[in-house]
Amino acid sequence: MYEMDRCIEDRMRRCSSVGPRIRDETYFSTLISSEETVNTERGYVIHISDEALQRSSNGQGKAGLIVSLLNDTFFSVSSSLDSKKGNDPNRTGPILHGQNVLGVWLGEKEVHNLSQPVQLTFLNNINQSENGICVYWHLDKNGKGNWRTDGCTTSIVNDSFVCSCNHLSFFAVLINPKIPEEPHIVSLNYISYVGSALSIAFTALMIVMFLCQRKKQSEHSVVIHVQLSGSLFLLHISFLCSVWFSGQKDIDLVCQGLGLLLHWCLLATFTWTAIEGFHLYLLLVRVFNIYIKRYLLKLSLVGWGVPAITVIICGVTKVYGKYTFYKDKEKSTSTPLCWITTQTVSYITVNGYLGLVMLFNMVMLVVLLIKMRRLRSQSLQFKDHRRRAWREWVSVLGLCCVLGVPWVLAFSTHGPLSLSSLYVFTILNSFQGVYIFLWFLTLTCKAQKDEYISSKGTIQVSFNSNDEIVTTR
């Protein structure tokens, strides 16, 4: 690799030690005699300034332009722009846009410190982020390569990155994950903390109300709602504890334990939302023959057991510790948390699992809407139709909460609307415990109202029967 890098740095087009492996990657060459814009027809446009042409040709006015396109495997694309910050294993590093590196040479003479820069346009760039930066490959005295930005400026024209550089070398565009500005990070943190505190209070209140009003034979739906509230209660407590202890020093073991606990609570919440969807499936799709022996016990084993097995396996591999979600390169703004430090594990056990749960629950929600529409079409009275429509939409909003629909926004926090989606996602999911409490309160009031109407009807029937008995006498 050292020999490869040295050849890259020392005009690779004349290096014989690399052999045809590199020369085969040279795909464009031409002779230019004046300031010119060259379209390589490979997604790159190169503008050669007159100063660059004169200096590279020793004043002769003509020089050969050679352009090479290399795969990123020739370069250490994980190299950080700042070595001190690049050693942070928890930080999401830059990624190489397009997975290719553009090499540009002009003539036989090195060209540096141009007052009229050379412009390289990377066409048809990704449109979900404008947080890209133009870089070139540099080798230090020890033969180690890294990406550098000095001498290059970055601009965006018509959704394409334009790199203006005062020298020629190997160029690329590094894309960094879009990081919200410091005021937004602070606001999002406050929303999370307040929402978590309120969710803890309301889910605890919901559990107390359930225990106080509990009957010997409670409805399965209510019990499942309470189990989901219990997982949310533990999730928000573990989240606040993880945030608090992640800012402390010399508590690695504690942070690892809290990361495991937070992971377990999050997976339990996802699992209970999936169970909500499964229970809805039994009620709406199967309808008949839905009796399952020890139904609630089996659901509890799945709801709490599957996440426990998952985090135990992850704990054995030691993937928990202090993780930084947002980290500003120029400022000291960061959001540490005791969490999963390995991105692969996080993607599989969190993103992947959440995607499957949301896919199933969204299908169940669509089935519910279809059945509601069919029932609405059977309503004949206009007044009853409006009242039924109102009740149905209230039911849909409540079921969206228990089915975890707001979690879908986690997949839309990247792109042009990422900041707006991030705010909506934070508000809806931080206050999810409050919304489920309101849904539980609505169900409780409805059940009490139905019970009152039923008992009133029974008493009325009893009075009528007594009147008939008195009359017959």
Tab-separated table of C-alpha atoms in Angstrom:
chain	number	residue	atom	x	y	z
A	1	MET	CA	0.000	0.000	0.000
A	2	TYR	CA	2.888	2.377	0.694
A	3	GLU	CA	4.244	1.849	-2.840
A	4	MET	CA	0.767	2.332	-4.273
A	5	ASP	CA	0.247	5.594	-2.401
A	6	ARG	CA	3.671	6.894	-3.334
A	7	CYS	CA	2.936	6.257	-6.991
A	8	ILE	CA	-0.370	8.079	-6.660
A	9	GLU	CA	1.412	11.084	-5.176
A	10	ASP	CA	4.240	11.118	-7.749
A	11	ARG	CA	2.331	11.379	-11.024
A	12	MET	CA	0.965	7.866	-11.232
A	13	ARG	CA	0.734	7.975	-15.024
A	14	ARG	CA	4.522	7.460	-15.231
A	15	CYS	CA	4.897	4.915	-12.427
A	16	SER	CA	5.887	1.496	-13.781
A	17	SER	CA	5.822	-0.439	-10.484
A	18	VAL	CA	2.043	-0.427	-10.386
A	19	GLY	CA	1.685	-1.875	-13.848
A	20	PRO	CA	-1.389	-2.033	-16.063
A	21	ARG	CA	-3.724	-2.344	-13.095
A	22	ILE	CA	-3.645	1.422	-12.728
A	23	ARG	CA	-3.130	2.340	-16.353
A	24	ASP	CA	-6.319	0.516	-17.284
A	25	GLU	CA	-8.211	2.972	-15.106
A	26	THR	CA	-7.039	5.924	-17.258
A	27	TYR	CA	-10.049	6.567	-19.414
A	28	PHE	CA	-9.642	10.083	-20.818
A	29	SER	CA	-6.829	12.095	-22.350
A	30	THR	CA	-6.708	15.067	-24.673
A	31	LEU	CA	-4.436	17.881	-25.809
A	32	ILE	CA	-5.571	21.392	-24.891
A	33	SER	CA	-4.062	24.671	-26.070
A	34	SER	CA	-6.250	27.264	-24.380
A	35	GLU	CA	-8.544	27.737	-21.417
A	36	GLU	CA	-11.101	25.023	-21.865
A	37	THR	CA	-14.002	23.180	-20.213
A	38	VAL	CA	-13.841	19.432	-20.795
A	39	ASN	CA	-16.832	17.130	-20.317
A	40	THR	CA	-15.575	13.616	-19.608
A	41	GLU	CA	-19.053	12.145	-20.224
A	42	ARG	CA	-18.567	10.124	-17.049
A	43	GLY	CA	-20.336	12.524	-14.724
A	44	TYR	CA	-17.429	14.954	-14.353
A	45	VAL	CA	-16.760	18.334	-15.971
A	46	ILE	CA	-13.253	19.858	-15.719
A	47	HIS	CA	-12.466	23.523	-16.371
A	48	ILE	CA	-8.763	24.225	-16.958
A	49	SER	CA	-7.758	27.839	-16.413
A	50	ASP	CA	-5.328	29.617	-18.711
A	51	GLU	CA	-2.840	30.035	-15.839
A	52	ALA	CA	-2.821	26.299	-15.166
A	53	LEU	CA	-2.198	25.600	-18.855
A	54	GLN	CA	0.693	28.064	-19.137
A	55	ARG	CA	2.429	26.864	-15.959
A	56	SER	CA	2.098	23.178	-16.780
A	57	SER	CA	3.384	23.596	-20.348
A	58	ASN	CA	6.333	25.870	-19.469
A	59	GLY	CA	4.844	28.626	-21.593
A	60	GLN	CA	4.505	26.473	-24.739
A	61	GLY	CA	0.700	26.885	-24.725
A	62	LYS	CA	-0.085	23.189	-25.140
A	63	ALA	CA	-0.350	20.429	-22.585
A	64	GLY	CA	-1.834	16.967	-22.356
A	65	LEU	CA	-4.786	16.547	-20.014
A	66	ILE	CA	-5.042	13.086	-18.443
A	67	VAL	CA	-8.015	12.097	-16.308
A	68	SER	CA	-8.207	8.880	-14.294
A	69	LEU	CA	-11.127	7.409	-12.416
A	70	LEU	CA	-10.144	5.113	-9.565
A	71	ASN	CA	-12.160	2.995	-7.187
A	72	ASP	CA	-12.143	4.019	-3.534
A	73	THR	CA	-10.320	0.809	-2.580
A	74	PHE	CA	-7.039	2.530	-3.547
A	75	PHE	CA	-7.598	5.104	-0.829
A	76	SER	CA	-8.302	5.015	2.890
A	77	VAL	CA	-11.676	6.712	2.616
A	78	SER	CA	-12.209	6.336	6.351
A	79	SER	CA	-9.365	8.746	7.027
A	80	SER	CA	-10.603	11.743	8.948
A	81	LEU	CA	-10.062	15.338	7.943
A	82	ASP	CA	-9.000	15.975	11.517
A	83	SER	CA	-6.863	13.268	13.048
A	84	LYS	CA	-7.741	14.211	16.594
A	85	LYS	CA	-11.454	13.912	15.971
A	86	GLY	CA	-11.040	11.014	13.617
A	87	ASN	CA	-9.975	8.705	16.434
A	88	ASP	CA	-13.431	8.819	17.986
A	89	PRO	CA	-14.945	5.384	17.287
A	90	ASN	CA	-18.437	6.597	18.114
A	91	ARG	CA	-18.452	9.313	15.519
A	92	THR	CA	-19.988	8.623	12.135
A	93	GLY	CA	-17.196	9.338	9.684
A	94	PRO	CA	-17.437	10.861	6.233
A	95	ILE	CA	-18.308	8.686	3.274
A	96	LEU	CA	-16.932	8.992	-0.241
A	97	HIS	CA	-19.560	10.212	-2.673
A	98	GLY	CA	-19.915	8.059	-5.757
A	99	GLN	CA	-17.320	5.543	-4.497
A	100	ASN	CA	-14.837	6.989	-7.048
A	101	VAL	CA	-11.815	9.273	-6.999
A	102	LEU	CA	-11.033	11.627	-9.882
A	103	GLY	CA	-7.361	12.022	-10.807
A	104	VAL	CA	-6.443	15.032	-12.935
A	105	TRP	CA	-3.009	15.854	-14.449
A	106	LEU	CA	-1.933	18.516	-16.922
A	107	GLY	CA	1.412	18.327	-18.703
A	108	GLU	CA	4.659	17.171	-17.141
A	109	LYS	CA	5.115	19.874	-14.541
A	110	GLU	CA	3.544	20.056	-11.106
A	111	VAL	CA	0.915	22.779	-10.735
A	112	HIS	CA	0.393	24.419	-7.330
A	113	ASN	CA	-0.812	27.718	-5.851
A	114	LEU	CA	-2.873	28.817	-8.818
A	115	SER	CA	-4.494	32.221	-8.606
A	116	GLN	CA	-7.014	31.018	-11.198
A	117	PRO	CA	-8.251	27.700	-9.766
A	118	VAL	CA	-9.113	24.609	-11.687
A	119	GLN	CA	-12.810	23.708	-11.370
A	120	LEU	CA	-14.084	20.144	-11.167
A	121	THR	CA	-17.839	19.543	-11.248
A	122	PHE	CA	-19.248	16.297	-9.842
A	123	LEU	CA	-22.563	16.008	-11.694
A	124	ASN	CA	-25.803	14.399	-10.522
A	125	ASN	CA	-24.879	14.312	-6.874
A	126	ILE	CA	-27.092	12.950	-4.154
A	127	ASN	CA	-29.800	15.428	-3.241
A	128	GLN	CA	-30.489	14.385	0.343
A	129	SER	CA	-27.588	16.298	1.830
A	130	GLU	CA	-25.608	19.428	1.082
A	131	ASN	CA	-23.068	18.660	3.789
A	132	GLY	CA	-20.339	17.613	1.349
A	133	ILE	CA	-16.806	18.895	1.031
A	134	CYS	CA	-14.185	18.763	-1.729
A	135	VAL	CA	-10.969	17.012	-0.756
A	136	TYR	CA	-7.751	15.778	-2.340
A	137	TRP	CA	-5.450	12.886	-1.451
A	138	HIS	CA	-2.243	13.832	0.367
A	139	LEU	CA	0.696	11.712	1.522
A	140	ASP	CA	2.765	12.811	4.490
A	141	LYS	CA	6.480	12.152	5.057
A	142	ASN	CA	5.722	8.796	6.667
A	143	GLY	CA	3.867	7.586	3.604
A	144	LYS	CA	0.436	7.761	5.265
A	145	GLY	CA	-2.368	9.176	3.192
A	146	ASN	CA	-5.335	11.247	4.217
A	147	TRP	CA	-7.927	13.549	2.715
A	148	ARG	CA	-7.206	17.278	2.946
A	149	THR	CA	-9.166	20.387	2.036
A	150	ASP	CA	-6.528	23.136	1.894
A	151	GLY	CA	-6.431	24.828	-1.483
A	152	CYS	CA	-9.944	23.696	-2.390
A	153	THR	CA	-13.315	25.378	-1.943
A	154	THR	CA	-16.710	23.737	-2.237
A	155	SER	CA	-19.856	25.134	-3.830
A	156	ILE	CA	-23.149	23.668	-5.024
A	157	VAL	CA	-24.491	24.604	-8.444
A	158	ASN	CA	-27.644	22.977	-9.840
A	159	ASP	CA	-27.480	20.140	-7.288
A	160	SER	CA	-23.879	19.355	-8.277
A	161	PHE	CA	-20.724	19.786	-6.232
A	162	VAL	CA	-18.186	22.198	-7.765
A	163	CYS	CA	-14.609	21.960	-6.471
A	164	SER	CA	-12.346	24.943	-7.119
A	165	CYS	CA	-8.740	23.973	-6.349
A	166	ASN	CA	-5.420	25.756	-6.789
A	167	HIS	CA	-3.550	22.555	-7.704
A	168	LEU	CA	-4.035	19.213	-9.480
A	169	SER	CA	-4.194	15.857	-7.736
A	170	PHE	CA	-6.678	13.109	-6.904
A	171	PHE	CA	-10.012	14.665	-5.957
A	172	ALA	CA	-13.225	13.459	-4.387
A	173	VAL	CA	-16.245	14.694	-2.469
A	174	LEU	CA	-16.711	13.510	1.096
A	175	ILE	CA	-20.259	13.477	2.420
A	176	ASN	CA	-20.697	13.937	6.163
A	177	PRO	CA	-23.945	12.985	7.899
A	178	LYS	CA	-26.055	16.119	8.174
A	179	ILE	CA	-25.810	17.475	11.726
A	180	PRO	CA	-28.383	19.962	13.042
A	181	GLU	CA	-27.073	23.320	14.175
A	182	GLU	CA	-26.400	23.883	17.865
A	183	PRO	CA	-29.687	25.744	18.661
A	184	HIS	CA	-31.694	22.911	17.112
A	185	ILE	CA	-29.745	20.285	19.031
A	186	VAL	CA	-30.428	22.101	22.305
A	187	SER	CA	-34.134	22.456	21.455
A	188	LEU	CA	-34.438	18.797	20.499
A	189	ASN	CA	-32.744	17.773	23.736
A	190	TYR	CA	-35.122	19.865	25.832
A	191	ILE	CA	-38.139	18.455	23.994
A	192	SER	CA	-36.856	14.935	24.623
A	193	TYR	CA	-36.267	15.544	28.325
A	194	VAL	CA	-39.633	17.234	28.950
A	195	GLY	CA	-41.507	14.672	26.865
A	196	SER	CA	-39.802	11.773	28.627
A	197	ALA	CA	-40.580	13.224	32.061
A	198	LEU	CA	-44.261	13.689	31.186
A	199	SER	CA	-44.446	10.231	29.609
A	200	ILE	CA	-43.035	8.716	32.794
A	201	ALA	CA	-45.652	10.518	34.904
A	202	PHE	CA	-48.634	9.665	32.701
A	203	THR	CA	-47.687	6.027	32.062
A	204	ALA	CA	-47.206	5.556	35.817
A	205	LEU	CA	-50.625	7.114	36.402
A	206	MET	CA	-52.127	4.826	33.792
A	207	ILE	CA	-50.664	1.729	35.450
A	208	VAL	CA	-51.965	2.855	38.878
A	209	MET	CA	-55.456	3.458	37.451
A	210	PHE	CA	-55.444	0.019	35.864
A	211	LEU	CA	-54.400	-1.682	39.098
A	212	CYS	CA	-57.050	0.199	41.092
A	213	GLN	CA	-59.854	-0.550	38.632
A	214	ARG	CA	-58.700	-3.997	37.636
A	215	LYS	CA	-61.316	-6.704	37.464
A	216	LYS	CA	-60.834	-10.409	37.562
A	217	GLN	CA	-61.481	-10.633	33.834
A	218	SER	CA	-59.981	-7.555	32.154
A	219	GLU	CA	-60.201	-7.131	28.405
A	220	HIS	CA	-57.135	-8.389	26.597
A	221	SER	CA	-56.830	-5.127	24.666
A	222	VAL	CA	-56.616	-3.077	27.872
A	223	VAL	CA	-54.019	-5.402	29.389
A	224	ILE	CA	-51.894	-5.152	26.232
A	225	HIS	CA	-52.170	-1.337	26.351
A	226	VAL	CA	-50.933	-1.384	29.936
A	227	GLN	CA	-48.016	-3.660	29.020
A	228	LEU	CA	-47.048	-1.246	26.266
A	229	SER	CA	-47.264	1.611	28.755
A	230	GLY	CA	-45.006	-0.314	31.116
A	231	SER	CA	-42.371	-0.700	28.406
A	232	LEU	CA	-42.625	3.021	27.633
A	233	PHE	CA	-42.307	3.835	31.335
A	234	LEU	CA	-39.074	1.844	31.547
A	235	LEU	CA	-37.848	3.212	28.205
A	236	HIS	CA	-38.079	6.859	29.224
A	237	ILE	CA	-36.550	6.227	32.645
A	238	SER	CA	-33.617	4.353	31.128
A	239	PHE	CA	-33.230	7.095	28.496
A	240	LEU	CA	-32.953	9.880	31.072
A	241	CYS	CA	-30.564	7.783	33.175
A	242	SER	CA	-28.410	7.040	30.125
A	243	VAL	CA	-28.209	10.727	29.251
A	244	TRP	CA	-27.290	11.633	32.814
A	245	PHE	CA	-24.632	8.983	33.398
A	246	SER	CA	-23.088	9.351	29.937
A	247	GLY	CA	-21.849	12.787	31.013
A	248	GLN	CA	-20.033	11.340	34.020
A	249	LYS	CA	-16.454	10.084	34.032
A	250	ASP	CA	-14.957	6.704	34.978
A	251	ILE	CA	-18.282	4.846	34.921
A	252	ASP	CA	-17.787	2.659	31.862
A	253	LEU	CA	-19.392	-0.394	33.436
A	254	VAL	CA	-22.420	1.612	34.548
A	255	CYS	CA	-22.768	3.121	31.077
A	256	GLN	CA	-22.550	-0.306	29.491
A	257	GLY	CA	-25.277	-1.576	31.789
A	258	LEU	CA	-27.497	1.411	31.053
A	259	GLY	CA	-26.903	0.983	27.322
A	260	LEU	CA	-28.043	-2.636	27.603
A	261	LEU	CA	-31.092	-1.598	29.646
A	262	LEU	CA	-32.033	1.149	27.184
A	263	HIS	CA	-31.671	-1.263	24.270
A	264	TRP	CA	-33.878	-3.835	26.030
A	265	CYS	CA	-36.580	-1.262	26.824
A	266	LEU	CA	-36.585	0.042	23.269
A	267	LEU	CA	-36.890	-3.451	21.798
A	268	ALA	CA	-39.624	-4.265	24.336
A	269	THR	CA	-41.532	-1.173	23.217
A	270	PHE	CA	-41.215	-2.230	19.576
A	271	THR	CA	-42.296	-5.770	20.443
A	272	TRP	CA	-45.386	-4.638	22.343
A	273	THR	CA	-46.374	-2.378	19.452
A	274	ALA	CA	-46.082	-5.451	17.218
A	275	ILE	CA	-48.257	-7.370	19.699
A	276	GLU	CA	-50.826	-4.568	19.449
A	277	GLY	CA	-50.854	-5.148	15.703
A	278	PHE	CA	-51.138	-8.916	16.166
A	279	HIS	CA	-54.088	-8.510	18.545
A	280	LEU	CA	-55.736	-6.189	16.030
A	281	TYR	CA	-55.183	-8.873	13.398
A	282	LEU	CA	-57.046	-11.426	15.511
A	283	LEU	CA	-59.969	-9.052	16.019
A	284	LEU	CA	-60.259	-7.787	12.438
A	285	VAL	CA	-59.001	-10.560	10.173
A	286	ARG	CA	-59.514	-13.889	11.904
A	287	VAL	CA	-62.533	-12.768	13.987
A	288	PHE	CA	-63.638	-16.342	14.699
A	289	ASN	CA	-61.747	-19.089	16.531
A	290	ILE	CA	-59.331	-16.606	18.073
A	291	TYR	CA	-59.181	-18.218	21.503
A	292	ILE	CA	-55.604	-18.973	22.549
A	293	LYS	CA	-54.917	-20.784	25.786
A	294	ARG	CA	-53.028	-18.587	28.261
A	295	TYR	CA	-53.008	-15.859	25.669
A	296	LEU	CA	-51.718	-13.022	27.871
A	297	LEU	CA	-48.988	-15.180	29.404
A	298	LYS	CA	-47.653	-16.136	25.984
A	299	LEU	CA	-47.765	-12.532	24.848
A	300	SER	CA	-45.815	-11.476	27.940
A	301	LEU	CA	-43.148	-14.093	27.274
A	302	VAL	CA	-42.745	-12.761	23.742
A	303	GLY	CA	-43.013	-9.076	24.654
A	304	TRP	CA	-40.368	-9.194	27.360
A	305	GLY	CA	-38.444	-12.375	26.515
A	306	VAL	CA	-37.440	-11.765	22.889
A	307	PRO	CA	-35.818	-8.386	23.688
A	308	ALA	CA	-34.068	-9.940	26.702
A	309	ILE	CA	-32.493	-12.680	24.587
A	310	THR	CA	-31.392	-10.135	21.991
A	311	VAL	CA	-29.657	-7.806	24.456
A	312	ILE	CA	-27.992	-10.719	26.257
A	313	ILE	CA	-26.396	-11.793	22.973
A	314	CYS	CA	-25.365	-8.197	22.251
A	315	GLY	CA	-24.034	-7.825	25.804
A	316	VAL	CA	-21.773	-10.837	25.372
A	317	THR	CA	-20.216	-9.179	22.316
A	318	LYS	CA	-19.617	-5.981	24.352
A	319	VAL	CA	-21.293	-3.516	22.014
A	320	TYR	CA	-22.557	-1.121	24.706
A	321	GLY	CA	-20.881	2.055	25.909
A	322	LYS	CA	-20.843	5.821	25.460
A	323	TYR	CA	-22.167	6.918	22.071
A	324	THR	CA	-22.322	10.428	20.601
A	325	PHE	CA	-25.322	11.163	18.375
A	326	TYR	CA	-24.496	14.729	17.327
A	327	LYS	CA	-20.965	16.057	17.265
A	328	ASP	CA	-20.045	19.380	15.725
A	329	LYS	CA	-16.524	19.543	14.305
A	330	GLU	CA	-16.140	23.248	14.858
A	331	LYS	CA	-17.935	23.492	18.213
A	332	SER	CA	-18.039	21.387	21.311
A	333	THR	CA	-21.748	20.592	20.901
A	334	SER	CA	-22.462	16.899	21.396
A	335	THR	CA	-25.219	14.601	22.621
A	336	PRO	CA	-23.690	11.649	24.483
A	337	LEU	CA	-25.758	8.631	25.473
A	338	CYS	CA	-25.142	5.188	26.930
A	339	TRP	CA	-26.084	3.153	23.901
A	340	ILE	CA	-24.855	0.750	21.206
A	341	THR	CA	-21.403	1.701	19.925
A	342	THR	CA	-21.409	-0.630	16.900
A	343	GLN	CA	-23.411	0.701	13.964
A	344	THR	CA	-23.976	-2.722	12.411
A	345	VAL	CA	-25.624	-4.026	15.573
A	346	SER	CA	-27.716	-0.874	15.829
A	347	TYR	CA	-28.881	-1.122	12.220
A	348	ILE	CA	-29.876	-4.770	12.537
A	349	THR	CA	-31.438	-4.872	16.003
A	350	VAL	CA	-33.024	-1.399	15.980
A	351	ASN	CA	-33.559	-0.116	12.431
A	352	GLY	CA	-34.210	-3.509	10.889
A	353	TYR	CA	-36.460	-4.709	13.706
A	354	LEU	CA	-38.383	-1.436	13.741
A	355	GLY	CA	-38.854	-1.636	9.968
A	356	LEU	CA	-40.427	-5.098	10.198
A	357	VAL	CA	-42.707	-4.067	13.068
A	358	MET	CA	-43.848	-0.906	11.301
A	359	LEU	CA	-44.474	-2.777	8.051
A	360	PHE	CA	-46.768	-5.256	9.825
A	361	ASN	CA	-48.577	-2.589	11.853
A	362	MET	CA	-49.104	-0.325	8.861
A	363	VAL	CA	-50.747	-3.237	7.016
A	364	MET	CA	-53.044	-3.751	10.007
A	365	LEU	CA	-53.885	-0.049	10.039
A	366	VAL	CA	-54.787	-0.147	6.343
A	367	VAL	CA	-57.041	-3.174	6.981
A	368	LEU	CA	-58.725	-1.226	9.777
A	369	LEU	CA	-59.364	1.771	7.509
A	370	ILE	CA	-60.850	-0.471	4.816
A	371	LYS	CA	-63.248	-2.077	7.296
A	372	MET	CA	-64.224	1.323	8.665
A	373	ARG	CA	-65.055	2.523	5.177
A	374	ARG	CA	-67.236	-0.497	4.522
A	375	LEU	CA	-69.114	0.030	7.779
A	376	ARG	CA	-69.575	3.717	7.028
A	377	SER	CA	-71.109	2.932	3.640
A	378	GLN	CA	-73.752	0.815	5.410
A	379	SER	CA	-74.897	3.725	7.575
A	380	LEU	CA	-78.178	5.221	6.328
A	381	GLN	CA	-78.884	8.076	8.710
A	382	PHE	CA	-76.863	11.235	8.137
A	383	LYS	CA	-76.704	12.134	11.806
A	384	ASP	CA	-75.488	8.695	12.791
A	385	HIS	CA	-73.030	8.815	9.913
A	386	ARG	CA	-71.352	11.982	11.193
A	387	ARG	CA	-71.230	10.708	14.745
A	388	ARG	CA	-69.803	7.389	13.610
A	389	ALA	CA	-67.181	9.112	11.438
A	390	TRP	CA	-66.066	11.211	14.391
A	391	ARG	CA	-65.750	8.152	16.628
A	392	GLU	CA	-63.898	6.241	13.952
A	393	TRP	CA	-61.267	8.919	13.452
A	394	VAL	CA	-60.758	9.236	17.187
A	395	SER	CA	-60.254	5.472	17.245
A	396	VAL	CA	-57.770	5.704	14.365
A	397	LEU	CA	-55.704	8.346	16.180
A	398	GLY	CA	-55.645	6.234	19.323
A	399	LEU	CA	-54.654	3.115	17.431
A	400	CYS	CA	-51.903	5.044	15.617
A	401	CYS	CA	-50.374	5.726	19.028
A	402	VAL	CA	-50.525	2.143	20.286
A	403	LEU	CA	-49.357	0.786	16.915
A	404	GLY	CA	-46.293	3.036	17.086
A	405	VAL	CA	-46.990	4.822	13.793
A	406	PRO	CA	-44.922	7.898	14.852
A	407	TRP	CA	-41.831	5.670	14.858
A	408	VAL	CA	-42.083	5.534	11.051
A	409	LEU	CA	-40.677	9.068	11.018
A	410	ALA	CA	-37.338	7.612	12.116
A	411	PHE	CA	-36.800	6.641	8.470
A	412	SER	CA	-37.469	10.184	7.224
A	413	THR	CA	-34.927	12.055	9.352
A	414	HIS	CA	-32.529	12.211	6.365
A	415	GLY	CA	-33.040	14.455	3.381
A	416	PRO	CA	-34.245	17.965	2.602
A	417	LEU	CA	-36.977	17.733	5.273
A	418	SER	CA	-34.737	16.011	7.818
A	419	LEU	CA	-34.849	18.816	10.386
A	420	SER	CA	-38.648	19.145	10.256
A	421	SER	CA	-39.048	15.380	10.442
A	422	LEU	CA	-36.648	15.269	13.369
A	423	TYR	CA	-38.730	17.779	15.313
A	424	VAL	CA	-42.000	15.965	14.566
A	425	PHE	CA	-40.412	12.611	15.404
A	426	THR	CA	-39.047	13.918	18.717
A	427	ILE	CA	-42.336	15.527	19.760
A	428	LEU	CA	-44.560	12.570	18.875
A	429	ASN	CA	-42.369	9.856	20.346
A	430	SER	CA	-41.241	11.744	23.448
A	431	PHE	CA	-44.877	12.394	24.377
A	432	GLN	CA	-46.118	8.957	23.309
A	433	GLY	CA	-46.799	8.003	26.924
A	434	VAL	CA	-49.107	11.013	27.248
A	435	TYR	CA	-51.021	10.096	24.108
A	436	ILE	CA	-51.499	6.482	25.195
A	437	PHE	CA	-52.743	7.670	28.593
A	438	LEU	CA	-55.379	9.821	26.865
A	439	TRP	CA	-56.362	6.823	24.751
A	440	PHE	CA	-56.625	4.635	27.843
A	441	LEU	CA	-58.686	7.323	29.583
A	442	THR	CA	-61.033	7.468	26.592
A	443	LEU	CA	-61.521	3.700	26.671
A	444	THR	CA	-62.120	3.755	30.431
A	445	CYS	CA	-64.730	6.521	30.196
A	446	LYS	CA	-66.456	4.738	27.324
A	447	ALA	CA	-66.534	1.467	29.249
A	448	GLN	CA	-68.004	3.186	32.325
A	449	LYS	CA	-70.603	4.948	30.169
A	450	ASP	CA	-71.622	1.683	28.508
A	451	GLU	CA	-71.793	-0.024	31.886
A	452	TYR	CA	-73.979	2.796	33.240
A	453	ILE	CA	-76.331	2.632	30.248
A	454	SER	CA	-76.519	-1.140	30.561
A	455	SER	CA	-77.286	-0.997	34.282
A	456	LYS	CA	-79.868	1.771	33.743
A	457	GLY	CA	-81.601	-0.337	31.128
A	458	THR	CA	-81.689	-3.302	33.484
A	459	ILE	CA	-83.254	-1.216	36.247
A	460	GLN	CA	-85.867	0.178	33.834
A	461	VAL	CA	-86.798	-3.320	32.745
A	462	SER	CA	-87.092	-4.362	36.372
A	463	PHE	CA	-89.447	-1.452	37.150
A	464	ASN	CA	-91.609	-2.285	34.166
A	465	SER	CA	-91.854	-5.874	35.279
A	466	ASN	CA	-92.907	-4.832	38.786
A	467	ASP	CA	-95.574	-2.527	37.386
A	468	GLU	CA	-96.985	-5.368	35.389
A	469	ILE	CA	-97.042	-7.555	38.476
A	470	VAL	CA	-98.893	-4.904	40.471
A	471	THR	CA	-101.413	-4.401	37.660
A	472	THR	CA	-102.164	-8.103	37.343
A	473	ARG	CA	-102.926	-8.253	41.010
